[in-house]
PDB file of C-alpha atoms and ligand atoms in Angstrom:
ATOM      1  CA  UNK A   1     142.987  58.514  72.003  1.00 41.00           C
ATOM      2  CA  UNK A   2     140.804  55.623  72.760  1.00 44.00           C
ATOM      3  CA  UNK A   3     139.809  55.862  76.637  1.00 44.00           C
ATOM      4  CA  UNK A   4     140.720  52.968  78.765  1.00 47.00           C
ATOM      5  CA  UNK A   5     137.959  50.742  79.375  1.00 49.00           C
ATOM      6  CA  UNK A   6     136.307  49.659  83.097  1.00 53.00           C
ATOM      7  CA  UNK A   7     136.600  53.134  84.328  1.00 55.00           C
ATOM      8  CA  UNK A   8     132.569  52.497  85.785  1.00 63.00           C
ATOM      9  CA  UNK A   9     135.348  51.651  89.077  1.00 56.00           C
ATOM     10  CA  UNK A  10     132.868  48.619  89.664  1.00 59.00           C
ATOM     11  CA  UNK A  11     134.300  45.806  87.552  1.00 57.00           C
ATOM     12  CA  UNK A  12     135.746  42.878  89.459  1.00 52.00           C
ATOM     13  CA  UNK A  13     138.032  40.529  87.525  1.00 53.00           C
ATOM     14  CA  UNK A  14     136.768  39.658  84.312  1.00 59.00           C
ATOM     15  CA  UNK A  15     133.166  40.383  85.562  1.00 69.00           C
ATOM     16  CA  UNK A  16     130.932  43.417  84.361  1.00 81.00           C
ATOM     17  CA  UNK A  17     130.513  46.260  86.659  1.00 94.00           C
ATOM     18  CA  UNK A  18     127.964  48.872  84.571  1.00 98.00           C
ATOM     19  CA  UNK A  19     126.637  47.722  81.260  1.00 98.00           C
ATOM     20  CA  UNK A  20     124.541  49.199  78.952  1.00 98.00           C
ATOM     21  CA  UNK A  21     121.660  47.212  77.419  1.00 98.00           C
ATOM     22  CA  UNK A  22     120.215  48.147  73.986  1.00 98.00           C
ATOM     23  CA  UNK A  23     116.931  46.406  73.568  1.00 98.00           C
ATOM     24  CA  UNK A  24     115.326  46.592  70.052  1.00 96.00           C
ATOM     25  CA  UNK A  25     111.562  47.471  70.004  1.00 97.00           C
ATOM     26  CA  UNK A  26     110.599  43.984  68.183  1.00 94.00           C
ATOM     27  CA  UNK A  27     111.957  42.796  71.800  1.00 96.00           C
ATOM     28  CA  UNK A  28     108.509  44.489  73.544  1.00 97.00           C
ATOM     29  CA  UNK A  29     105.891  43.010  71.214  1.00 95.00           C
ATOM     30  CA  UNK A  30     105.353  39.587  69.532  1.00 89.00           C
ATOM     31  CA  UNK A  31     107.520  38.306  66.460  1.00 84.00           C
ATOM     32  CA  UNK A  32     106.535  40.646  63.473  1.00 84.00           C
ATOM     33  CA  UNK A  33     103.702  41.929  65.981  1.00 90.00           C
ATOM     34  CA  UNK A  34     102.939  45.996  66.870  1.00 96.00           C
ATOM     35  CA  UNK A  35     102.878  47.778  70.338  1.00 97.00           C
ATOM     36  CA  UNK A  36     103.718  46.047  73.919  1.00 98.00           C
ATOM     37  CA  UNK A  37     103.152  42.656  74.545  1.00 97.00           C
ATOM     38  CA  UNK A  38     102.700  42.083  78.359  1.00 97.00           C
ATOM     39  CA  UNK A  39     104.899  38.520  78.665  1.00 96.00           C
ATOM     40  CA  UNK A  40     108.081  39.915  76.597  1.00 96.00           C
ATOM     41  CA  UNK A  41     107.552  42.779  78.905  1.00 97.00           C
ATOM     42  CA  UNK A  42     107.688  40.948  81.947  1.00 97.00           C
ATOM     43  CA  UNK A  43     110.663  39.107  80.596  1.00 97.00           C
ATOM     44  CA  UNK A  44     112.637  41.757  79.493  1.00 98.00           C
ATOM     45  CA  UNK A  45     111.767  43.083  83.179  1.00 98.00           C
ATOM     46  CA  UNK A  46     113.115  39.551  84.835  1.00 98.00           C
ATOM     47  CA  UNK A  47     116.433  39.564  82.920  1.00 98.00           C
ATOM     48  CA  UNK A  48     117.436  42.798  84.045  1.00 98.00           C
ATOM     49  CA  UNK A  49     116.124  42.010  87.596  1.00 98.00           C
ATOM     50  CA  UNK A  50     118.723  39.116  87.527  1.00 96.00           C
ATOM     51  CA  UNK A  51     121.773  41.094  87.297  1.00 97.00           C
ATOM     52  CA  UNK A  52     120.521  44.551  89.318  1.00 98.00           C
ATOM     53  CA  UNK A  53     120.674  41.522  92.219  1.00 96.00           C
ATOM     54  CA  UNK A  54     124.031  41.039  91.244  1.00 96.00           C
ATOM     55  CA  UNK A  55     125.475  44.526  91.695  1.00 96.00           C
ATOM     56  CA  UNK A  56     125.701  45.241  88.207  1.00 98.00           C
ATOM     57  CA  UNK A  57     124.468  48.884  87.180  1.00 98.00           C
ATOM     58  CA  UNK A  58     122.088  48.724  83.836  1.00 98.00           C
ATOM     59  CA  UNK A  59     121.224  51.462  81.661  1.00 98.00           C
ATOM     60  CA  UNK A  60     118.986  50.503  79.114  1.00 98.00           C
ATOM     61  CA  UNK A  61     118.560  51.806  75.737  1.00 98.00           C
ATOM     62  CA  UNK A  62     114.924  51.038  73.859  1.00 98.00           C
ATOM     63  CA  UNK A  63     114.328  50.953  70.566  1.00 98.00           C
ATOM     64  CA  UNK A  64     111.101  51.832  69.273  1.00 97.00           C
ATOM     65  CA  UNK A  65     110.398  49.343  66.291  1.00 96.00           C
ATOM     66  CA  UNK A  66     107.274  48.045  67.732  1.00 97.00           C
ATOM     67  CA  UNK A  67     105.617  50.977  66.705  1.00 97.00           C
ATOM     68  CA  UNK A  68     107.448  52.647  63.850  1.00 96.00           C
ATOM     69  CA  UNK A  69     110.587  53.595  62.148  1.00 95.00           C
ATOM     70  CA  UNK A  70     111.473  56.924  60.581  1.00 95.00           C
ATOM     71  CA  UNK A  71     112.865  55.852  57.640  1.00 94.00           C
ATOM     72  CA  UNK A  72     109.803  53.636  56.598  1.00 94.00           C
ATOM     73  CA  UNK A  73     107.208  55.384  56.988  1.00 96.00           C
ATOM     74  CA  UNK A  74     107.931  58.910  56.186  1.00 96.00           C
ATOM     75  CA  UNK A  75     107.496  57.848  52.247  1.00 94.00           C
ATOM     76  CA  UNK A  76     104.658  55.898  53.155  1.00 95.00           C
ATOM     77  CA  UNK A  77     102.655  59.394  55.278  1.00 96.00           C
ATOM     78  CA  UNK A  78     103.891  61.255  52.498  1.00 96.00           C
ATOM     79  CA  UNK A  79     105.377  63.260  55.838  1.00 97.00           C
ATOM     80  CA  UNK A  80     108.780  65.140  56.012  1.00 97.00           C
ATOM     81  CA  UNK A  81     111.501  62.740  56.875  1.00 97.00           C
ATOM     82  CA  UNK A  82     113.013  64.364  60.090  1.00 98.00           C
ATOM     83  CA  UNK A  83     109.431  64.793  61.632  1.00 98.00           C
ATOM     84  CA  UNK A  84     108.929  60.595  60.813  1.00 98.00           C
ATOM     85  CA  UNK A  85     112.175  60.258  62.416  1.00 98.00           C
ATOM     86  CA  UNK A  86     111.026  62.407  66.035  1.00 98.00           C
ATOM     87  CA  UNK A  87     107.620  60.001  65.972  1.00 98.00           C
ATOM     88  CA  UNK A  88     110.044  57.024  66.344  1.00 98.00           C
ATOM     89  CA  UNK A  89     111.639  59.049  69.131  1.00 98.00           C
ATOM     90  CA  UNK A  90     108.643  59.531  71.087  1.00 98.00           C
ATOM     91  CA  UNK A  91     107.999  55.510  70.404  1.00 98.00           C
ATOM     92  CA  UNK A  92     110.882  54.685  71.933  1.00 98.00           C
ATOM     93  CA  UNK A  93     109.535  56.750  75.472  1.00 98.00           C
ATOM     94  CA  UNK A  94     106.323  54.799  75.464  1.00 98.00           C
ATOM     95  CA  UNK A  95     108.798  51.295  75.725  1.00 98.00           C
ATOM     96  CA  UNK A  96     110.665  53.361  78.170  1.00 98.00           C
ATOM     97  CA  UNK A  97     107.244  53.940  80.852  1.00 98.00           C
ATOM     98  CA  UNK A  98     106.374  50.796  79.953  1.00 98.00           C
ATOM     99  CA  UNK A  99     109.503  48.980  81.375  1.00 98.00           C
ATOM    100  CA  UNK A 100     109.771  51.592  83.857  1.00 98.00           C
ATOM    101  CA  UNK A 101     106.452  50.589  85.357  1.00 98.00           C
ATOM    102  CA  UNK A 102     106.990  46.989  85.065  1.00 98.00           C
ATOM    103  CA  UNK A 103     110.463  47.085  86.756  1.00 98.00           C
ATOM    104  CA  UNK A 104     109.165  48.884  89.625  1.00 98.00           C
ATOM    105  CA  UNK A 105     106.401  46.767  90.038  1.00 98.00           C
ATOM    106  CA  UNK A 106     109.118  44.117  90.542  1.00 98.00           C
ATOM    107  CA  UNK A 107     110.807  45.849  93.178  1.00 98.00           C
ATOM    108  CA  UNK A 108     113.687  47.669  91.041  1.00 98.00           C
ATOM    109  CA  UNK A 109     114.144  51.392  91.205  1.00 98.00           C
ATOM    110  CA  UNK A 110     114.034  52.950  88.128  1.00 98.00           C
ATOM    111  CA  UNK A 111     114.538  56.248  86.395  1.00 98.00           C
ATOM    112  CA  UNK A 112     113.822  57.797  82.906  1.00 98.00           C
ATOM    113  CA  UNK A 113     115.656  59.529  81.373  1.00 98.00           C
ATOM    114  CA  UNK A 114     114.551  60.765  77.624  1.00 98.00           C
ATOM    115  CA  UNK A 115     116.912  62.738  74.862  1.00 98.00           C
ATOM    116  CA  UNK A 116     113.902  65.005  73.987  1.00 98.00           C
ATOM    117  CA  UNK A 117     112.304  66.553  76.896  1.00 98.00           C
ATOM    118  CA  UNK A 118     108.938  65.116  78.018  1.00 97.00           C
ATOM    119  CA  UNK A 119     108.479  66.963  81.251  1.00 96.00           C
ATOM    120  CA  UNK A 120     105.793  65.550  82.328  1.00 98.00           C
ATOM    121  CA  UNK A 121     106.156  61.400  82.175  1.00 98.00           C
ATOM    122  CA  UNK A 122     110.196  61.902  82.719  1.00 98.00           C
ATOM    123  CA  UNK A 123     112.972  62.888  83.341  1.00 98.00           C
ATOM    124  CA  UNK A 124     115.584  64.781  80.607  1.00 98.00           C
ATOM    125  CA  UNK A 125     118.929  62.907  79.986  1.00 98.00           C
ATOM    126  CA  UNK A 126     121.594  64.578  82.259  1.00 98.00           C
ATOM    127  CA  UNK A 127     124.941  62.491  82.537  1.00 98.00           C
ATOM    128  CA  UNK A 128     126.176  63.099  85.723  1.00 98.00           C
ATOM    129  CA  UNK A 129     122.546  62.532  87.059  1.00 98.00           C
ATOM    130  CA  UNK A 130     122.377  59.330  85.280  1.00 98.00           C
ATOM    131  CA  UNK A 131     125.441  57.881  86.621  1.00 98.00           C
ATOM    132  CA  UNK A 132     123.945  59.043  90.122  1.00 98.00           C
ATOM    133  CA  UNK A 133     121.393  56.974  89.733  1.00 98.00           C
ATOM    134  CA  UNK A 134     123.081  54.123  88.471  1.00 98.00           C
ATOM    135  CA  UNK A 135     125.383  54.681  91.444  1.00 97.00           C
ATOM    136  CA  UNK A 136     122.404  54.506  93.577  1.00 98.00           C
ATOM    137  CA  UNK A 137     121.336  50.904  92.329  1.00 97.00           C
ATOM    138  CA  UNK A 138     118.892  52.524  90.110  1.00 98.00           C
ATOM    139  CA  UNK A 139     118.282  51.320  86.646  1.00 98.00           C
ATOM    140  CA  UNK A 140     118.226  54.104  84.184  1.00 99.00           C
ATOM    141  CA  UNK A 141     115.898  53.648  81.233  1.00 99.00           C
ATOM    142  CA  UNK A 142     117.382  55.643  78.428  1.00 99.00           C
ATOM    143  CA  UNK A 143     114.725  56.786  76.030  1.00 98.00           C
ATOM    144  CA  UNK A 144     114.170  59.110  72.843  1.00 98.00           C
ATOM    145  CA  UNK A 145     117.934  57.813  71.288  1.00 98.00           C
ATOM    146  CA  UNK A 146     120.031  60.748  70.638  1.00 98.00           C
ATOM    147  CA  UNK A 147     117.919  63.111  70.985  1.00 98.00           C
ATOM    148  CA  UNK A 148     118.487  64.013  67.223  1.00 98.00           C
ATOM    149  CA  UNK A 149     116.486  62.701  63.890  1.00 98.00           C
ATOM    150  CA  UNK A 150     118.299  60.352  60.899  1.00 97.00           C
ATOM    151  CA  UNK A 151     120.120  58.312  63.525  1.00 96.00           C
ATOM    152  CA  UNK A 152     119.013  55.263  65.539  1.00 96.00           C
ATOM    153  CA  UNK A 153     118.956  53.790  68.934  1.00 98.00           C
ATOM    154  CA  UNK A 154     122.131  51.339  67.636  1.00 98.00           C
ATOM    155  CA  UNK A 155     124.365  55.007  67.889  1.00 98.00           C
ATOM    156  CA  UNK A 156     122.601  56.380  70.935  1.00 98.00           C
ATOM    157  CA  UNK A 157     123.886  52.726  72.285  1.00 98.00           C
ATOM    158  CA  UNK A 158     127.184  53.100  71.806  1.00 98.00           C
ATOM    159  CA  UNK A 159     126.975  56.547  72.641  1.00 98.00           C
ATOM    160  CA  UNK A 160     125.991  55.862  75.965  1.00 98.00           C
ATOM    161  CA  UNK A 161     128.557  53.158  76.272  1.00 98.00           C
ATOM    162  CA  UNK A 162     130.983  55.428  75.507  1.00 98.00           C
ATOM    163  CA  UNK A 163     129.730  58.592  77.677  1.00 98.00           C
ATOM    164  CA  UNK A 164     128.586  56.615  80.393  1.00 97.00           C
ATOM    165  CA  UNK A 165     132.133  54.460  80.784  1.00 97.00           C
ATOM    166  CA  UNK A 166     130.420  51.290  80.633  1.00 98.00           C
ATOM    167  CA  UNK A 167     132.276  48.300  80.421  1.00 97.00           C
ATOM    168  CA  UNK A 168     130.467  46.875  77.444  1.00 97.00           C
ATOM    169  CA  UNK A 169     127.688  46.957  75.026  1.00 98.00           C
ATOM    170  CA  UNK A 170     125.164  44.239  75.046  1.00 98.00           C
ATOM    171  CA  UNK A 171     123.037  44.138  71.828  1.00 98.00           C
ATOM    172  CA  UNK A 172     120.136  42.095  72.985  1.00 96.00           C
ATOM    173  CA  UNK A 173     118.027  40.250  70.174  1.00 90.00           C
ATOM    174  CA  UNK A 174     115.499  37.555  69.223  1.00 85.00           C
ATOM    175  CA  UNK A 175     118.302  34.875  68.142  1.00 88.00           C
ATOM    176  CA  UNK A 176     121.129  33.844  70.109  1.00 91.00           C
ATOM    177  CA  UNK A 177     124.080  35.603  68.545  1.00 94.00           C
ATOM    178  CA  UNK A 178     125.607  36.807  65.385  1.00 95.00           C
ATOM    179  CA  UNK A 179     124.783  34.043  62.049  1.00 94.00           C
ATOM    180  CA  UNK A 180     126.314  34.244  58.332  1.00 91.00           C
ATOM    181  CA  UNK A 181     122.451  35.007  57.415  1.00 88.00           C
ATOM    182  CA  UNK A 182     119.556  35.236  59.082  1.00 86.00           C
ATOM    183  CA  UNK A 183     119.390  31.481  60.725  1.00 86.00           C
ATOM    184  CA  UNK A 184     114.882  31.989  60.748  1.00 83.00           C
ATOM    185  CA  UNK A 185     115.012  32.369  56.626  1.00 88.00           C
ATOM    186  CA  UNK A 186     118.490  30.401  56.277  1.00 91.00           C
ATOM    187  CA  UNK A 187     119.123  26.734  57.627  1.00 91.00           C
ATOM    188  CA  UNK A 188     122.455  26.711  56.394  1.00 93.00           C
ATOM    189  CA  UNK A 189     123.233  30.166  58.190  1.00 92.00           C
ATOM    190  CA  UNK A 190     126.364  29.866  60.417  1.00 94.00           C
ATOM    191  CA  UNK A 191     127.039  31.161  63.739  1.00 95.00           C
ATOM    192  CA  UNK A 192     129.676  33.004  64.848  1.00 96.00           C
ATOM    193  CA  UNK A 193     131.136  33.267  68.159  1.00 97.00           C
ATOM    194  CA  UNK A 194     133.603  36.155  68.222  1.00 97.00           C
ATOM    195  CA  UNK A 195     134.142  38.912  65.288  1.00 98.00           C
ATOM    196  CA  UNK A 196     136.317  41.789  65.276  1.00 98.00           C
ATOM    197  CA  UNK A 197     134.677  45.288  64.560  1.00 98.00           C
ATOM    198  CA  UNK A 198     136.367  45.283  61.236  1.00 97.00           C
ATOM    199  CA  UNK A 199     134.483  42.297  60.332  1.00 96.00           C
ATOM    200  CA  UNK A 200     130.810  43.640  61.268  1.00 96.00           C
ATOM    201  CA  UNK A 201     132.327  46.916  59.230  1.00 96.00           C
ATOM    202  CA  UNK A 202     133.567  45.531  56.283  1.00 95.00           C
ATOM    203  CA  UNK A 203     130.788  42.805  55.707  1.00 91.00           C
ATOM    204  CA  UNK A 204     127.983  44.877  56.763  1.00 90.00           C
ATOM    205  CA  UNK A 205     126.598  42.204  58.862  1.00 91.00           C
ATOM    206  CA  UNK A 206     123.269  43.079  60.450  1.00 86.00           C
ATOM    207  CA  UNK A 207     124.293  43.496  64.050  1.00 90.00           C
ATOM    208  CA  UNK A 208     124.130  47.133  64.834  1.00 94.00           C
ATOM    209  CA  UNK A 209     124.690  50.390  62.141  1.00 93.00           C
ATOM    210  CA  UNK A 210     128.063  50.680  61.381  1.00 95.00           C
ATOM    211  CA  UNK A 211     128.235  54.319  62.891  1.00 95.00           C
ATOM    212  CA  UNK A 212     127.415  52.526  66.284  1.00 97.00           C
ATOM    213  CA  UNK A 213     130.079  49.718  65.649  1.00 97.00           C
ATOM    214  CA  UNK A 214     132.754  51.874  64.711  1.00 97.00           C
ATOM    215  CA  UNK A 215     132.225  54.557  67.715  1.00 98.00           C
ATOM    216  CA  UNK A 216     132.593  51.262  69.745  1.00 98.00           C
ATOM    217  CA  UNK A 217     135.527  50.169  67.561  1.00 98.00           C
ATOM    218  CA  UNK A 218     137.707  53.854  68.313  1.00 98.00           C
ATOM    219  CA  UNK A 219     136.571  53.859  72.279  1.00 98.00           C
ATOM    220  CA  UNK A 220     137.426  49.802  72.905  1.00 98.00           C
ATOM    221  CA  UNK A 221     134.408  49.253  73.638  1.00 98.00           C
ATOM    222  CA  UNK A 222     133.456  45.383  73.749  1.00 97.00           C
ATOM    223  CA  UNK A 223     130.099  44.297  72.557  1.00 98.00           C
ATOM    224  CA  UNK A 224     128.194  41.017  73.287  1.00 97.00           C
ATOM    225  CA  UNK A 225     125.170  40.066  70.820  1.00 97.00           C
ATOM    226  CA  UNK A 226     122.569  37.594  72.720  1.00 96.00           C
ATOM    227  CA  UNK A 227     119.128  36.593  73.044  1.00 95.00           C
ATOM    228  CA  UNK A 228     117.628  38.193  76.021  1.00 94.00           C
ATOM    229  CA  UNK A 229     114.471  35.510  75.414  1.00 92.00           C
ATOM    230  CA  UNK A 230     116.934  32.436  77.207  1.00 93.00           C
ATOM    231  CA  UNK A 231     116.270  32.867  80.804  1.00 95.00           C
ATOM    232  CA  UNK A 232     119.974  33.565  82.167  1.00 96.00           C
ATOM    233  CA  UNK A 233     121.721  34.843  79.236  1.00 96.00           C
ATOM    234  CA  UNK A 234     122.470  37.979  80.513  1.00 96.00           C
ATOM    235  CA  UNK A 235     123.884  37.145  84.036  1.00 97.00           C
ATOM    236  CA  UNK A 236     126.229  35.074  82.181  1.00 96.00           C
ATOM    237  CA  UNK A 237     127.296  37.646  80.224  1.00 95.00           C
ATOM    238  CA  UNK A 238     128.036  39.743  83.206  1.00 95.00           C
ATOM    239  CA  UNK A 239     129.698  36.800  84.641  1.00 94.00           C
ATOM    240  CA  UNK A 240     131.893  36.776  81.859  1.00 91.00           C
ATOM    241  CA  UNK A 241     130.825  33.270  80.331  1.00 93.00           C
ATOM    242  CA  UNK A 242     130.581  32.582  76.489  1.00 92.00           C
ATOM    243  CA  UNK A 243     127.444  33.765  75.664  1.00 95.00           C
ATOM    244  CA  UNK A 244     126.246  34.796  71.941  1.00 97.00           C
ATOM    245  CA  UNK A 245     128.964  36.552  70.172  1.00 97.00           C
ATOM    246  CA  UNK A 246     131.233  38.620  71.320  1.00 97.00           C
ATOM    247  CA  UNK A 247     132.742  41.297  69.040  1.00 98.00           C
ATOM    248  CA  UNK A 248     136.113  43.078  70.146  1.00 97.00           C
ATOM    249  CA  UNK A 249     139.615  44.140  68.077  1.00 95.00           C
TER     250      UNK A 249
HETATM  251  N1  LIG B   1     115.286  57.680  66.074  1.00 51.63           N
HETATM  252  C1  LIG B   1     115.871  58.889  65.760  1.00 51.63           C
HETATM  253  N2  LIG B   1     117.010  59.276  66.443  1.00 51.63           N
HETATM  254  C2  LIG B   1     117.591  58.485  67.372  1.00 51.63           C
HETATM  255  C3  LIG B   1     117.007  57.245  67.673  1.00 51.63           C
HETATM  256  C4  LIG B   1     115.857  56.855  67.007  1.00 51.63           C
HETATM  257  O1  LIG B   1     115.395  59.618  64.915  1.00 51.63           O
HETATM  258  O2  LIG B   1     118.612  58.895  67.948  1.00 51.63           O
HETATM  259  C5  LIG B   1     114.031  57.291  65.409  1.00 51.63           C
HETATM  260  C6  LIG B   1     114.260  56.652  64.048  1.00 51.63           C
HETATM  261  O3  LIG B   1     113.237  57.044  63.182  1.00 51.63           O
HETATM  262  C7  LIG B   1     114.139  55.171  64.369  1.00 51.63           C
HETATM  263  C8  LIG B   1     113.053  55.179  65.422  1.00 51.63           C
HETATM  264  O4  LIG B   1     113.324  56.347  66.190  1.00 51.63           O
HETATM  265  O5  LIG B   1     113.764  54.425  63.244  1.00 51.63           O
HETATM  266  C9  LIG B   1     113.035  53.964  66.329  1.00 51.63           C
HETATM  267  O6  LIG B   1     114.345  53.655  66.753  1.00 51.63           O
HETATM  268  P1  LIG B   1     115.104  52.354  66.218  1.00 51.63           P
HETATM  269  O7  LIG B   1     114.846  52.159  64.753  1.00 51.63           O
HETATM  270  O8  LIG B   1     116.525  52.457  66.624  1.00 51.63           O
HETATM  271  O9  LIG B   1     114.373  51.224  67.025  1.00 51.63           O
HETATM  272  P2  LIG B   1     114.687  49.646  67.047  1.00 51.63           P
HETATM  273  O10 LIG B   1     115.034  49.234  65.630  1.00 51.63           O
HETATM  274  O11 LIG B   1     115.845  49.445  67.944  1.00 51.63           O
HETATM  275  O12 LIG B   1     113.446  49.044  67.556  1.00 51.63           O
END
């Protein structure tokens, strides 16, 4: 049975209590660019800032794009598939420090917490510790996905979401919501405010993987799709104002 949602026991009204935050790693370095680029850094590091101040507990999920994916270059090493797949892992811990670092230097307590154990930059991912933290006004960055090869950080997204009782999902990316095509390559793409799970499903549109919708989809779990590049976006999305698109039943 789908569990109710807004059981974090922070949520006021229509406002956002704990959230998680999945942040792709194209997010860390320049359009089309490789490794950690210090301004998206520092403004990934500012957004989040702006709604810690607000009360609202952040776990963030990283992606590790910016330095490889699993998939892609497995064929291309001539390596075995899984092993490509635990190198992305480990990429997604070095955008993890990274922000970790960079919050801290702005005043935010933060905490690692990785999915494969890297005992010596972080901490392993323990749930009830994580929601301690979070609890404690830390932010907890939540790195290495699942833990598991052949998935991505999408699923260890909703995952979280899900395990963590946040009250929603955001999907952060580098346009400002959910488009017909991709509105960079397509002038004539449309946007689209609002979807239903079903329709990100059934028309495999590029959001998130469709394992990471539909886990969403079966534990109500709301997700909104915004640019985390417009100063402000995401503290109106906590506040509950239209912002990017919002996918729900
Ligand atoms: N990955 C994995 N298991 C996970 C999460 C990630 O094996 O649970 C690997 C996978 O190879 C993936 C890479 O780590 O391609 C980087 O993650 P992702 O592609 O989700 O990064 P993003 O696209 O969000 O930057």
């Amino acid at each position: 049975m789908a569990k109710k949602r807004g059981k974090s026991g922070t949520a006021r009204a229509g406002k956002v209590g704990r959230v998680i935050l999945k942040i792709s790693g194209e997010g860390f370095c320049e359009r089309g660019g490789f490794g950690i680029d210090g301004g998206a850094l520092r403004q990934i590091a500012t957004e989040i800032l702006d709604v810690t101040r607000l009360g609202v507990q952040v776990a963030v999920v990283v992606g590790g794009g910016n330095f490889l994916r699993g998939a892609k270059i497995a064929g291309e090493l001539g390596i075995q598939e899984a092993t490509a797949h635990y190198m992305g892992m480990l990429g997604t811990v070095i955008n993890a420090l990274a922000l970790q670092d960079r919050l801290e230097e702005m005043g935010q307590p933060v905490r690692v917490q990785s999915a494969i154990a890297v005992h010596s930059a972080c901490e392993s991912f323990i749930r009830r510790r994580c929601i301690r933290h979070l609890e404690k006004g830390r932010v907890v960055i939540l790195a290495a996905g699942t833990g598991r090869p052949f998935v991505t950080t999408d699923t260890a997204a909703a995952l979280a979401a899900v395990e963590m009782n946040a009250d929603i999902l955001f999907k952060a990316t580098n346009v400002d919501g959910v488009y017909t095509a991709d509105p960079k390559k397509d002038p004539k793409a449309k946007f689209l405010p609002t979807l239903s799970y079903n329709q990100v499903i059934d028309n495999r549109l590029k959001v998130m993987d469709v394992s990471a919708v539909d886990l969403c989809q079966r534990h109500s779990v709301p997700i909104t799709v915004f640019s985390l590049m417009k100063h402000g976006n995401m503290r109106k999305a906590v506040q509950g104002k239209t912002i990017g698109t919002r996918i729900g039943h």
